[in-house]
Coordinates of C-alpha atoms in Angstrom, one line a residue:
Chain A
X1 CA 228.6 157.3 -97.5
X2 CA 225.8 159.0 -96.1
X3 CA 224.8 159.2 -92.6
X4 CA 221.7 157.0 -92.4
X5 CA 218.4 159.1 -91.4
X6 CA 217.3 158.6 -87.6
X7 CA 214.1 156.5 -87.4
X8 CA 213.8 156.8 -83.5
X9 CA 214.6 159.9 -81.5
X10 CA 214.4 159.7 -77.6
X11 CA 214.4 163.2 -76.2
X12 CA 214.8 164.1 -72.3
X13 CA 212.4 161.4 -71.5
X14 CA 211.7 161.2 -67.5
X15 CA 209.5 158.6 -66.0
X16 CA 208.3 158.7 -62.2
X17 CA 206.4 156.2 -60.4
X18 CA 205.4 158.1 -57.3
X19 CA 208.7 159.3 -55.9
X20 CA 210.8 156.9 -57.6
X21 CA 212.6 158.2 -60.6
X22 CA 212.5 155.4 -63.0
X23 CA 214.2 157.5 -66.1
X24 CA 215.5 161.1 -66.1
X25 CA 216.3 163.1 -68.9
X26 CA 217.4 160.2 -71.2
X27 CA 218.4 160.9 -74.7
X28 CA 219.7 159.1 -77.6
X29 CA 218.7 158.5 -81.2
X30 CA 218.4 155.1 -83.3
X31 CA 219.5 155.3 -87.0
X32 CA 217.7 153.5 -89.7
X33 CA 219.3 150.0 -90.0
X34 CA 221.6 149.8 -87.2
X35 CA 221.4 147.6 -84.0
X36 CA 221.3 149.5 -80.9
X37 CA 221.7 147.6 -77.5
X38 CA 220.6 149.0 -74.2
X39 CA 222.5 147.6 -71.1
X40 CA 222.6 148.5 -67.4
X41 CA 222.5 146.7 -64.0
X42 CA 219.0 145.4 -62.9
X43 CA 216.4 147.9 -62.4
X44 CA 218.5 150.7 -64.6
X45 CA 215.3 151.4 -66.3
X46 CA 215.9 149.5 -69.6
X47 CA 212.4 147.8 -69.9
X48 CA 210.8 151.2 -68.6
X49 CA 212.5 152.8 -71.7
X50 CA 211.0 150.3 -73.7
X51 CA 207.6 150.6 -72.3
X52 CA 207.7 154.1 -72.9
X53 CA 208.3 153.8 -76.4
X54 CA 205.5 151.5 -77.0
X55 CA 203.4 153.9 -74.9
X56 CA 202.6 151.5 -72.2
X57 CA 203.9 154.2 -69.8
X58 CA 203.3 157.8 -70.4
X59 CA 206.7 159.7 -69.4
X60 CA 206.2 162.6 -67.5
X61 CA 208.6 164.8 -69.5
X62 CA 210.1 164.4 -72.8
X63 CA 209.2 163.0 -76.3
X64 CA 209.9 160.1 -78.5
X65 CA 209.8 160.7 -82.0
X66 CA 209.4 157.9 -84.6
X67 CA 209.7 159.0 -88.2
X68 CA 208.6 162.7 -86.9
X69 CA 205.6 161.3 -85.0
X70 CA 205.3 161.8 -81.2
X71 CA 204.5 158.3 -79.7
X72 CA 204.1 159.9 -76.4
X73 CA 200.9 161.3 -77.9
X74 CA 199.9 158.1 -80.2
X75 CA 197.5 155.4 -78.7
X76 CA 199.3 152.4 -78.0
X77 CA 197.1 150.4 -80.2
X78 CA 198.2 152.8 -83.1
X79 CA 201.9 152.4 -82.4
X80 CA 202.4 148.8 -84.4
X81 CA 200.4 150.1 -87.2
X82 CA 203.3 152.9 -87.4
X83 CA 205.8 150.0 -87.8
X84 CA 207.2 149.8 -84.1
X85 CA 206.8 146.3 -82.6
X86 CA 208.3 144.5 -79.6
X87 CA 208.7 141.1 -77.3
X88 CA 208.2 141.1 -73.7
X89 CA 210.8 140.1 -70.9
X90 CA 208.4 138.0 -69.4
X91 CA 206.6 136.1 -72.1
X92 CA 203.4 137.7 -73.2
X93 CA 201.7 135.2 -75.7
X94 CA 198.3 134.3 -76.3
X95 CA 199.0 131.1 -74.4
X96 CA 195.6 129.6 -75.4
X97 CA 195.9 129.9 -79.4
X98 CA 198.6 127.8 -81.2
X99 CA 201.5 129.0 -82.8
X100 CA 199.9 129.8 -86.2
X101 CA 197.2 131.7 -84.4
X102 CA 199.5 133.8 -82.2
X103 CA 201.2 134.8 -85.3
X104 CA 197.8 135.5 -87.2
X105 CA 196.6 137.2 -84.5
X106 CA 199.5 139.6 -85.2
X107 CA 198.3 140.1 -88.6
X108 CA 195.4 141.9 -87.0
X109 CA 196.8 145.3 -87.7
X110 CA 196.9 144.3 -91.5
X111 CA 193.6 142.8 -92.0
X112 CA 190.4 144.6 -92.5
X113 CA 187.6 141.8 -91.8
X114 CA 185.3 143.3 -89.3
X115 CA 182.9 141.9 -86.9
X116 CA 180.0 141.1 -89.7
X117 CA 182.8 139.6 -92.1
X118 CA 184.0 137.4 -89.3
X119 CA 180.6 136.3 -88.6
X120 CA 179.8 135.3 -92.1
X121 CA 183.4 134.4 -93.1
X122 CA 182.5 133.1 -96.2
X123 CA 184.1 135.1 -99.1
X124 CA 186.3 138.3 -97.9
X125 CA 187.2 136.9 -94.4
X126 CA 188.2 133.6 -96.0
X127 CA 190.3 134.9 -98.6
X128 CA 191.9 137.6 -96.2
X129 CA 192.7 134.9 -93.7
X130 CA 194.4 132.6 -96.6
X131 CA 196.3 135.6 -97.9
X132 CA 197.8 136.4 -94.3
X133 CA 198.2 132.6 -94.0
X134 CA 200.9 132.8 -96.5
X135 CA 202.8 135.8 -94.9
X136 CA 202.5 133.8 -91.6
X137 CA 203.8 130.6 -92.9
X138 CA 206.8 132.4 -94.5
X139 CA 207.8 133.4 -91.0
X140 CA 207.1 129.7 -89.7
X141 CA 209.8 128.7 -92.2
X142 CA 212.2 131.5 -91.5
X143 CA 212.0 130.8 -87.7
X144 CA 212.0 127.0 -88.4
X145 CA 208.9 126.5 -86.2
X146 CA 206.9 124.0 -88.7
X147 CA 206.8 121.5 -86.3
X148 CA 205.0 123.4 -83.7
X149 CA 202.8 125.2 -85.9
X150 CA 199.7 123.8 -84.5
X151 CA 200.6 123.4 -80.9
X152 CA 199.3 125.6 -78.2
X153 CA 201.7 127.9 -77.0
X154 CA 201.2 127.4 -73.4
X155 CA 202.3 123.6 -73.7
X156 CA 205.8 125.0 -75.5
X157 CA 209.2 125.0 -73.6
X158 CA 210.5 128.4 -72.8
X159 CA 213.1 128.5 -75.5
X160 CA 210.4 128.0 -78.1
X161 CA 208.1 130.1 -77.0
X162 CA 210.5 133.2 -77.0
X163 CA 210.9 132.1 -80.7
X164 CA 207.1 132.3 -81.0
X165 CA 207.4 136.0 -79.5
X166 CA 209.8 136.8 -82.2
X167 CA 207.6 135.5 -84.6
X168 CA 204.8 137.2 -83.7
X169 CA 206.8 140.6 -83.6
X170 CA 208.1 140.0 -86.9
X171 CA 204.3 139.1 -88.2
X172 CA 203.6 142.8 -87.3
X173 CA 206.1 143.8 -90.1
X174 CA 207.8 146.6 -88.1
X175 CA 210.4 148.8 -89.2
X176 CA 211.6 149.1 -85.7
X177 CA 211.9 146.3 -83.5
X178 CA 211.9 146.2 -79.5
X179 CA 213.6 143.1 -78.1
X180 CA 213.4 143.0 -74.4
X181 CA 216.0 140.3 -73.5
X182 CA 215.2 137.9 -76.2
X183 CA 217.5 135.2 -74.7
X184 CA 216.7 134.9 -71.0
X185 CA 216.6 131.5 -69.7
X186 CA 218.0 129.8 -72.7
X187 CA 221.1 127.6 -72.9
X188 CA 224.0 128.5 -75.3
X189 CA 222.7 126.5 -78.3
X190 CA 219.3 128.3 -77.9
X191 CA 221.0 131.6 -77.5
X192 CA 222.9 131.1 -80.8
X193 CA 220.1 129.9 -82.5
X194 CA 218.2 133.1 -81.4
X195 CA 221.1 135.3 -82.6
X196 CA 221.3 134.0 -85.9
X197 CA 217.4 134.2 -86.2
X198 CA 217.7 138.1 -84.8
X199 CA 220.8 139.0 -87.3
X200 CA 218.9 137.1 -90.2
X201 CA 215.6 139.2 -89.5
X202 CA 218.0 142.3 -89.5
X203 CA 219.6 141.6 -92.6
X204 CA 216.6 140.0 -94.6
X205 CA 214.0 142.4 -93.2
X206 CA 216.3 145.0 -92.9
X207 CA 214.8 145.9 -89.6
X208 CA 216.2 148.2 -87.3
X209 CA 216.9 146.6 -83.7
X210 CA 216.8 148.1 -80.1
X211 CA 217.7 145.2 -78.0
X212 CA 218.0 144.8 -74.4
X213 CA 220.3 141.9 -73.3
X214 CA 222.2 141.0 -70.2
X215 CA 224.9 138.8 -72.0
X216 CA 227.7 141.2 -72.6
X217 CA 229.5 138.8 -75.0
X218 CA 226.5 138.6 -77.3
X219 CA 225.8 142.3 -77.0
X220 CA 229.4 143.4 -78.2
X221 CA 229.1 140.7 -80.8
X222 CA 226.2 142.1 -82.6
X223 CA 225.6 145.7 -81.3
X224 CA 226.7 148.4 -83.8
X225 CA 226.0 150.9 -80.9
X226 CA 225.2 150.6 -77.1
X227 CA 223.4 152.7 -74.6
X228 CA 224.1 152.2 -71.1
X229 CA 221.6 153.1 -68.2
X230 CA 222.2 153.2 -64.5
X231 CA 219.7 154.4 -61.9
X232 CA 217.5 155.9 -64.8
X233 CA 220.4 158.0 -66.1
X234 CA 222.3 157.6 -69.3
X235 CA 225.8 157.0 -68.5
X236 CA 227.4 156.2 -71.7
X237 CA 226.6 155.8 -75.5
X238 CA 228.9 154.6 -78.0
X239 CA 230.3 151.8 -79.9
X240 CA 230.9 148.4 -78.3
X241 CA 234.6 148.9 -77.9
X242 CA 234.1 152.4 -76.7
X243 CA 231.8 151.0 -73.9
X244 CA 233.9 148.4 -73.1
X245 CA 236.6 150.5 -71.7
X246 CA 234.6 153.5 -70.1
X247 CA 235.3 154.0 -66.5
X248 CA 231.7 154.8 -65.9
X249 CA 230.2 151.9 -67.2
X250 CA 232.9 149.6 -65.5
X251 CA 232.0 151.5 -62.2
X252 CA 228.2 150.8 -62.6
X253 CA 229.0 147.2 -63.3
X254 CA 231.5 146.4 -60.5
X255 CA 230.6 149.1 -58.4
X256 CA 234.0 150.8 -57.7
X257 CA 236.7 152.4 -59.7
X258 CA 238.7 149.5 -61.3
X259 CA 242.5 150.2 -61.3
X260 CA 244.4 147.2 -62.6
X261 CA 242.8 145.6 -65.5
Chain B
X1 CA 195.6 120.5 -79.7
X2 CA 197.7 118.9 -82.5
X3 CA 195.5 117.3 -85.2
X4 CA 196.3 113.7 -85.5
X5 CA 195.2 112.0 -88.7
X6 CA 195.9 108.7 -90.4
X7 CA 199.2 108.4 -92.2
X8 CA 199.2 109.5 -95.9
X9 CA 196.4 111.8 -95.2
X10 CA 197.9 115.4 -96.2
X11 CA 196.4 119.0 -96.5
X12 CA 197.4 120.5 -99.9
X13 CA 196.3 124.0 -99.5
X14 CA 196.0 126.4 -96.5
X15 CA 191.8 126.2 -97.8
X16 CA 191.9 122.4 -96.7
X17 CA 194.0 122.9 -93.7
X18 CA 191.8 125.8 -92.1
X19 CA 188.5 123.9 -93.4
X20 CA 186.2 122.7 -90.2
X21 CA 184.9 119.9 -92.3
X22 CA 187.4 117.9 -94.6
X23 CA 186.2 114.9 -95.7
X24 CA 183.3 113.7 -97.5
X25 CA 182.2 111.2 -95.1
X26 CA 181.9 114.2 -92.5
X27 CA 179.6 116.0 -94.5
X28 CA 177.4 112.7 -94.7
X29 CA 177.6 112.1 -91.3
X30 CA 176.7 115.8 -90.4
X31 CA 173.7 116.1 -92.8
X32 CA 172.7 112.4 -91.3
X33 CA 172.9 113.8 -87.8
X34 CA 170.6 117.2 -89.0
X35 CA 168.3 114.8 -90.6
X36 CA 168.0 112.6 -87.7
X37 CA 167.0 115.6 -85.3
X38 CA 164.7 117.0 -88.1
X39 CA 162.6 113.8 -88.2
X40 CA 162.6 113.3 -84.4
X41 CA 158.7 114.4 -84.4
X42 CA 158.2 111.1 -86.7
X43 CA 159.8 108.7 -84.2
X44 CA 160.1 110.2 -80.9
X45 CA 157.6 111.2 -78.1
X46 CA 156.3 114.5 -77.4
X47 CA 158.4 115.0 -74.2
X48 CA 161.7 114.0 -76.2
X49 CA 160.9 116.7 -78.7
X50 CA 159.7 119.1 -76.0
X51 CA 163.3 118.6 -74.4
X52 CA 165.4 118.8 -77.5
X53 CA 163.7 122.3 -78.2
X54 CA 165.0 123.4 -74.5
X55 CA 168.3 122.3 -75.0
X56 CA 168.7 123.6 -78.7
X57 CA 167.4 127.1 -77.1
X58 CA 170.0 126.5 -74.0
X59 CA 172.7 126.0 -76.8
X60 CA 172.1 129.1 -78.6
X61 CA 172.3 131.1 -75.3
X62 CA 175.4 129.4 -74.4
X63 CA 177.2 129.5 -77.4
X64 CA 176.5 133.6 -77.1
X65 CA 178.1 133.3 -73.4
X66 CA 180.8 131.3 -74.9
X67 CA 182.1 134.0 -77.1
X68 CA 181.9 136.5 -74.4
X69 CA 183.2 134.2 -71.4
X70 CA 185.0 131.6 -72.9
X71 CA 186.8 133.1 -75.9
X72 CA 187.1 137.0 -74.4
X73 CA 187.3 136.1 -71.0
X74 CA 184.9 138.1 -69.6
X75 CA 182.6 136.3 -66.8
X76 CA 179.1 137.3 -67.4
X77 CA 176.0 136.2 -64.8
X78 CA 173.4 138.4 -67.2
X79 CA 173.2 136.2 -70.1
X80 CA 169.3 135.3 -68.9
X81 CA 168.7 138.9 -68.6
X82 CA 169.4 139.4 -72.4
X83 CA 167.2 136.7 -72.9
X84 CA 164.4 138.5 -71.2
X85 CA 165.2 141.7 -73.4
X86 CA 164.8 139.5 -76.6
X87 CA 162.0 137.5 -75.6
X88 CA 160.1 140.8 -74.8
X89 CA 160.9 142.7 -77.8
X90 CA 160.1 140.2 -80.1
X91 CA 156.7 139.5 -78.4
X92 CA 155.6 143.2 -78.2
X93 CA 156.5 143.7 -82.0
X94 CA 154.4 140.5 -82.5
X95 CA 151.7 141.7 -80.5
X96 CA 151.2 145.5 -81.6
X97 CA 152.6 145.4 -85.1
X98 CA 151.7 141.8 -86.1
X99 CA 155.2 141.4 -87.7
X100 CA 156.3 138.0 -88.5
X101 CA 158.5 135.9 -86.3
X102 CA 161.1 136.1 -89.3
X103 CA 161.4 139.8 -88.5
X104 CA 160.7 140.4 -84.8
X105 CA 163.3 137.8 -84.1
X106 CA 166.4 139.7 -85.9
X107 CA 165.1 142.9 -84.2
X108 CA 164.7 141.2 -81.0
X109 CA 168.3 139.9 -81.4
X110 CA 169.7 143.5 -82.4
X111 CA 167.9 145.0 -79.5
X112 CA 169.1 142.5 -77.1
X113 CA 172.6 143.4 -78.3
X114 CA 172.4 146.9 -77.8
X115 CA 171.1 146.4 -74.1
X116 CA 174.0 144.2 -73.6
X117 CA 176.5 146.6 -75.1
X118 CA 175.7 149.2 -72.5
X119 CA 176.0 146.6 -69.8
X120 CA 179.3 145.7 -71.1
X121 CA 180.5 149.2 -70.7
X122 CA 182.1 148.6 -67.0
X123 CA 184.4 145.9 -68.9
X124 CA 186.5 148.9 -69.7
X125 CA 187.4 149.5 -65.9
X126 CA 186.6 146.3 -64.3
X127 CA 187.7 142.7 -64.7
X128 CA 187.3 139.2 -63.2
X129 CA 185.3 138.9 -60.2
X130 CA 184.2 142.6 -60.2
X131 CA 182.8 142.3 -63.7
X132 CA 180.6 139.4 -62.6
X133 CA 179.1 141.3 -60.0
X134 CA 178.6 144.5 -62.4
X135 CA 176.9 142.1 -65.2
X136 CA 174.8 141.1 -62.1
X137 CA 173.3 144.3 -62.3
X138 CA 171.5 143.7 -65.6
X139 CA 170.1 140.6 -63.7
X140 CA 168.2 142.7 -61.6
X141 CA 167.8 146.1 -63.2
X142 CA 166.3 144.3 -66.6
X143 CA 163.2 142.1 -64.6
X144 CA 162.8 145.1 -62.4
X145 CA 162.3 147.5 -65.3
X146 CA 159.7 144.8 -67.0
X147 CA 157.9 144.6 -63.6
X148 CA 157.5 148.3 -62.9
X149 CA 158.0 150.2 -66.4
X150 CA 155.2 151.2 -68.9
X151 CA 152.5 149.0 -67.3
X152 CA 150.1 149.4 -70.0
X153 CA 152.7 148.0 -72.5
X154 CA 154.6 145.4 -70.3
X155 CA 151.9 144.6 -68.0
X156 CA 153.9 144.5 -64.9
X157 CA 154.7 141.2 -63.1
X158 CA 151.8 139.6 -65.0
X159 CA 153.7 139.6 -68.3
X160 CA 152.4 139.3 -71.7
X161 CA 151.1 136.4 -73.8
X162 CA 153.0 135.8 -76.7
X163 CA 151.4 134.9 -80.0
X164 CA 152.2 131.7 -81.9
X165 CA 154.8 132.2 -85.0
X166 CA 153.0 131.8 -88.2
X167 CA 155.5 131.4 -91.1
X168 CA 154.3 130.8 -94.7
X169 CA 150.6 130.0 -93.3
X170 CA 152.2 127.4 -91.0
X171 CA 151.2 127.7 -87.4
X172 CA 154.4 126.8 -85.2
X173 CA 152.0 125.5 -82.1
X174 CA 153.1 122.2 -81.0
X175 CA 156.6 121.1 -79.7
X176 CA 157.0 118.9 -83.0
X177 CA 156.3 121.8 -85.2
X178 CA 158.4 124.2 -83.4
X179 CA 161.4 121.9 -83.5
X180 CA 162.0 123.0 -87.0
X181 CA 162.1 126.6 -85.9
X182 CA 164.4 125.9 -83.0
X183 CA 166.9 123.6 -85.0
X184 CA 167.0 125.7 -88.0
X185 CA 168.3 128.9 -85.8
X186 CA 170.4 126.6 -84.1
X187 CA 172.2 125.8 -87.3
X188 CA 172.7 129.3 -88.2
X189 CA 174.0 130.2 -84.7
X190 CA 176.2 127.7 -84.7
X191 CA 177.5 128.7 -88.3
X192 CA 178.2 132.3 -87.1
X193 CA 179.9 131.1 -83.6
X194 CA 182.1 128.7 -85.2
X195 CA 183.0 131.5 -87.7
X196 CA 183.3 134.3 -85.2
X197 CA 185.7 131.9 -83.3
X198 CA 188.2 131.1 -86.3
X199 CA 188.4 134.6 -87.7
X200 CA 190.2 137.8 -87.3
X201 CA 187.6 138.9 -84.5
X202 CA 187.8 135.4 -82.8
X203 CA 191.4 135.4 -82.8
X204 CA 191.5 139.0 -81.1
X205 CA 188.8 137.7 -78.6
X206 CA 191.2 135.3 -77.3
X207 CA 194.2 137.6 -77.4
X208 CA 192.3 140.1 -75.1
X209 CA 191.5 137.0 -73.0
X210 CA 194.9 135.6 -72.7
X211 CA 196.9 138.8 -72.5
X212 CA 195.4 142.0 -72.8
X213 CA 198.4 143.9 -72.3
X214 CA 200.1 142.4 -75.0
X215 CA 196.9 142.4 -77.3
X216 CA 196.9 146.3 -76.9
X217 CA 200.6 146.7 -77.8
X218 CA 199.8 144.6 -80.7
X219 CA 197.3 146.8 -82.2
X220 CA 194.3 144.9 -80.7
X221 CA 191.7 147.4 -78.6
X222 CA 190.8 145.3 -75.6
X223 CA 187.7 147.6 -75.0
X224 CA 186.4 147.4 -78.8
X225 CA 186.5 143.7 -78.7
X226 CA 185.4 143.1 -75.4
X227 CA 182.3 145.4 -76.3
X228 CA 182.0 143.3 -79.4
X229 CA 181.9 140.3 -77.3
X230 CA 179.2 141.7 -75.1
X231 CA 177.1 142.6 -78.0
X232 CA 177.4 139.2 -79.8
X233 CA 176.6 137.5 -76.3
X234 CA 173.6 139.6 -75.9
X235 CA 172.4 138.9 -79.6
X236 CA 172.8 135.1 -79.1
X237 CA 170.8 135.6 -76.1
X238 CA 168.2 137.6 -77.7
X239 CA 167.6 134.8 -80.1
X240 CA 167.5 132.1 -77.4
X241 CA 165.0 134.3 -75.7
X242 CA 162.9 135.2 -78.7
X243 CA 162.7 131.4 -79.5
X244 CA 161.8 130.6 -75.9
X245 CA 159.1 133.0 -75.4
X246 CA 157.4 132.2 -78.5
X247 CA 157.5 128.6 -77.6
X248 CA 156.1 128.9 -74.1
X249 CA 153.9 131.7 -75.3
X250 CA 154.3 133.7 -72.0
X251 CA 156.8 135.8 -70.9
X252 CA 157.3 137.9 -67.7
X253 CA 160.0 139.2 -65.5
X254 CA 160.6 135.7 -64.1
X255 CA 160.7 133.9 -67.4
X256 CA 164.7 134.0 -67.2
X257 CA 166.0 134.8 -63.9
X258 CA 169.3 134.7 -62.0
X259 CA 169.0 130.9 -61.5
X260 CA 169.2 130.7 -65.4
X261 CA 171.8 133.0 -65.9
X262 CA 174.1 130.6 -63.3
X263 CA 172.6 127.3 -65.3
X264 CA 173.9 128.9 -68.5
X265 CA 177.1 129.5 -67.1
X266 CA 177.3 126.2 -65.6
X267 CA 176.5 124.6 -68.8
X268 CA 179.4 126.4 -70.3
X269 CA 181.8 125.2 -67.6
X270 CA 180.4 121.6 -68.0
X271 CA 180.9 121.7 -71.8
X272 CA 184.0 123.3 -72.1
X273 CA 184.8 127.1 -72.2
X274 CA 186.3 128.3 -75.5
X275 CA 185.3 125.4 -77.7
X276 CA 182.8 125.4 -80.2
X277 CA 181.4 121.9 -79.2
X278 CA 181.1 123.0 -75.5
X279 CA 177.8 124.7 -75.6
X280 CA 176.1 121.7 -77.2
X281 CA 177.6 119.0 -74.4
X282 CA 177.0 121.4 -71.5
X283 CA 173.6 122.3 -72.4
X284 CA 172.3 118.8 -73.1
X285 CA 174.4 117.5 -69.8
X286 CA 172.5 120.5 -67.7
X287 CA 169.1 119.8 -69.3
X288 CA 169.4 115.9 -69.0
X289 CA 170.4 116.6 -65.3
X290 CA 167.4 118.5 -65.0
X291 CA 165.0 116.3 -66.9
X292 CA 166.3 113.3 -64.7
X293 CA 165.7 115.5 -61.7
X294 CA 161.7 116.1 -62.7
X295 CA 161.7 112.3 -63.3
X296 CA 163.4 111.1 -60.3
X297 CA 161.6 113.7 -57.9
X298 CA 158.3 111.7 -57.0
X299 CA 160.5 108.5 -56.9
X300 CA 162.7 110.3 -54.1
X301 CA 159.7 112.0 -52.1
X302 CA 158.2 108.2 -52.3
X303 CA 161.1 107.2 -49.9
X304 CA 161.1 110.2 -47.8
X305 CA 157.6 111.2 -47.5
X306 CA 158.0 113.5 -44.5
X307 CA 159.6 116.3 -46.6
X308 CA 158.3 115.5 -50.0
X309 CA 157.4 119.0 -51.8
X310 CA 160.7 120.4 -50.1
X311 CA 162.7 117.0 -51.4
X312 CA 161.4 117.6 -55.1
X313 CA 162.2 121.0 -55.2
X314 CA 165.6 120.6 -54.0
X315 CA 166.5 117.7 -56.2
X316 CA 167.4 120.0 -59.2
X317 CA 169.8 122.4 -57.8
X318 CA 171.4 119.5 -55.8
X319 CA 172.1 117.4 -58.6
X320 CA 173.3 120.5 -61.0
X321 CA 175.5 121.4 -57.8
X322 CA 176.7 118.0 -57.5
X323 CA 177.8 117.9 -61.3
X324 CA 179.3 121.2 -61.4
X325 CA 181.3 120.3 -58.3
X326 CA 182.4 117.0 -59.6
X327 CA 183.2 118.7 -63.1
X328 CA 185.4 121.3 -61.4
X329 CA 187.4 118.8 -59.6
X330 CA 187.9 116.0 -62.1
X331 CA 187.2 117.4 -65.7
X332 CA 188.2 121.4 -65.1
X333 CA 188.3 121.7 -69.1
X334 CA 184.9 120.5 -69.7
X335 CA 183.2 117.5 -71.7
X336 CA 184.6 119.1 -75.0
X337 CA 188.1 118.4 -73.9
X338 CA 187.5 114.6 -72.7
X339 CA 185.9 114.4 -76.2
X340 CA 189.2 115.5 -77.8
X341 CA 191.1 113.1 -75.5
X342 CA 189.0 110.1 -76.6
X343 CA 189.5 111.0 -80.3
X344 CA 193.3 111.3 -79.8
X345 CA 193.2 107.8 -78.0
X346 CA 191.6 106.4 -80.7
X347 CA 194.0 108.1 -83.4
X348 CA 197.1 106.6 -81.9
X349 CA 195.4 103.1 -80.7
X350 CA 196.9 101.0 -79.9
X351 CA 200.1 102.9 -78.9
X352 CA 198.4 105.4 -76.3
X353 CA 196.6 104.2 -73.3

């Protein structure tokens, strides 16, 4: 079997906030079709890493290549067009729109209707809306959100909002999906549902996933490889089994040498 | 808002699900309403028709403001200034070139839109309160310009007299005749505004309003859509300004002042921001309050003879301010929201309260 090609390559990324070093010389690769988990204690720089990939932050050093294109030199609005989508740690939905319209708004990058077309609507704009409505309805069905289709997302409970966010990211039809703690604040059942949706999306839509998550049991279950960050440094990378037994990782999490396990 | 309908009534295609008007009787009701308004001159007094004209023109201006403030979330205190631009452009084109109203109005609208675009540029950098301040600049610069620039053309503070529109040989020189113009343009702007809200652009507007960071990372350029919203808001203001100028047959730097900008924003808040119905309800409510103040003024001054002139003057802003305050406390989502609640309650009857 041939090694799958590298989809995303993070090379020597360094990020400062004033004198605080959020990331220092972090490098890792994401292979096509894999699930890569980024773990680490609070403040380790996990979200900063994702923000660099989606070019919300610009790293002070280093490059991030996605299919050969340097994302640190690409406008943020162009990145989803290349095929990189993300969700947010603290929900960032369009709270005044319904579930349906949140997903339709994500279809923006695949649509062409301009200002005049929108104003007249009759004809092209309407037909385009209908076409994309079908794509969105497939995602709604996939994520079992039919009952909340027309509910304004501001009125939804936390667990469902997280699901709408996943739906919105899927509606972008990405190749690479960045998930920033998709299961925070969920109970066990909701977490299991979410894990099922994520794994289904991975398999059915052939998505490559980069996942930040605190639930170690879950990470070890679903991730192909794990990258561990601590204080902005990459301290380990490997399969879940390697990470579980890595003394640096245990030290980072427990704060001292772990002698008797 | 969940759409509640009688049991057994289903949409069978996405097209009918997305339609604004779904049922035959709704079309009939709509055409009945439009016909009722068009036929006003035959059964209503001249002052009523004049009031409806004022309301219709205000609705158009508020529809524009709604796209900008309601949907895109950019507060603007300059809407009346763009009405001034539209009014002057249409007037000057009619005076100096003798163009038909049907040409001067769209040109005036586009002209106002371009000026609006210019004053929308600060929205790249500033938000909320600070943006309100920078749009206020339009409200000072544009009237100053009309007072001081090109005196031979704009005639300084005196302003210019605007010709009566003549279309297909018909002179629109009375409120009754003018009603046909204002209502026709109101129908057009209503269609455009509701299309703008439900289409790709409208979703981008709301995305920018609700979460500009997420919108940007989802491929929606906040700056582009803020500018489009400023442009459209000013286009609508330009239409309203031109309609008003040709109706009153005069325009000067004080025709649409800061007071009017605040009134338009008040109408939008009262009616309900980010709804298609809001501009209608808000403009009607505020114009009716003003009308009431005009009628009640002499009565109040009869009660309080010592300060009669001041009393009449103060009644208008007093009532407007009171209404705005009460709405912000008791109905912050506006009249349109109340209307939604009433509809929902009727559908659920007898189960809902």
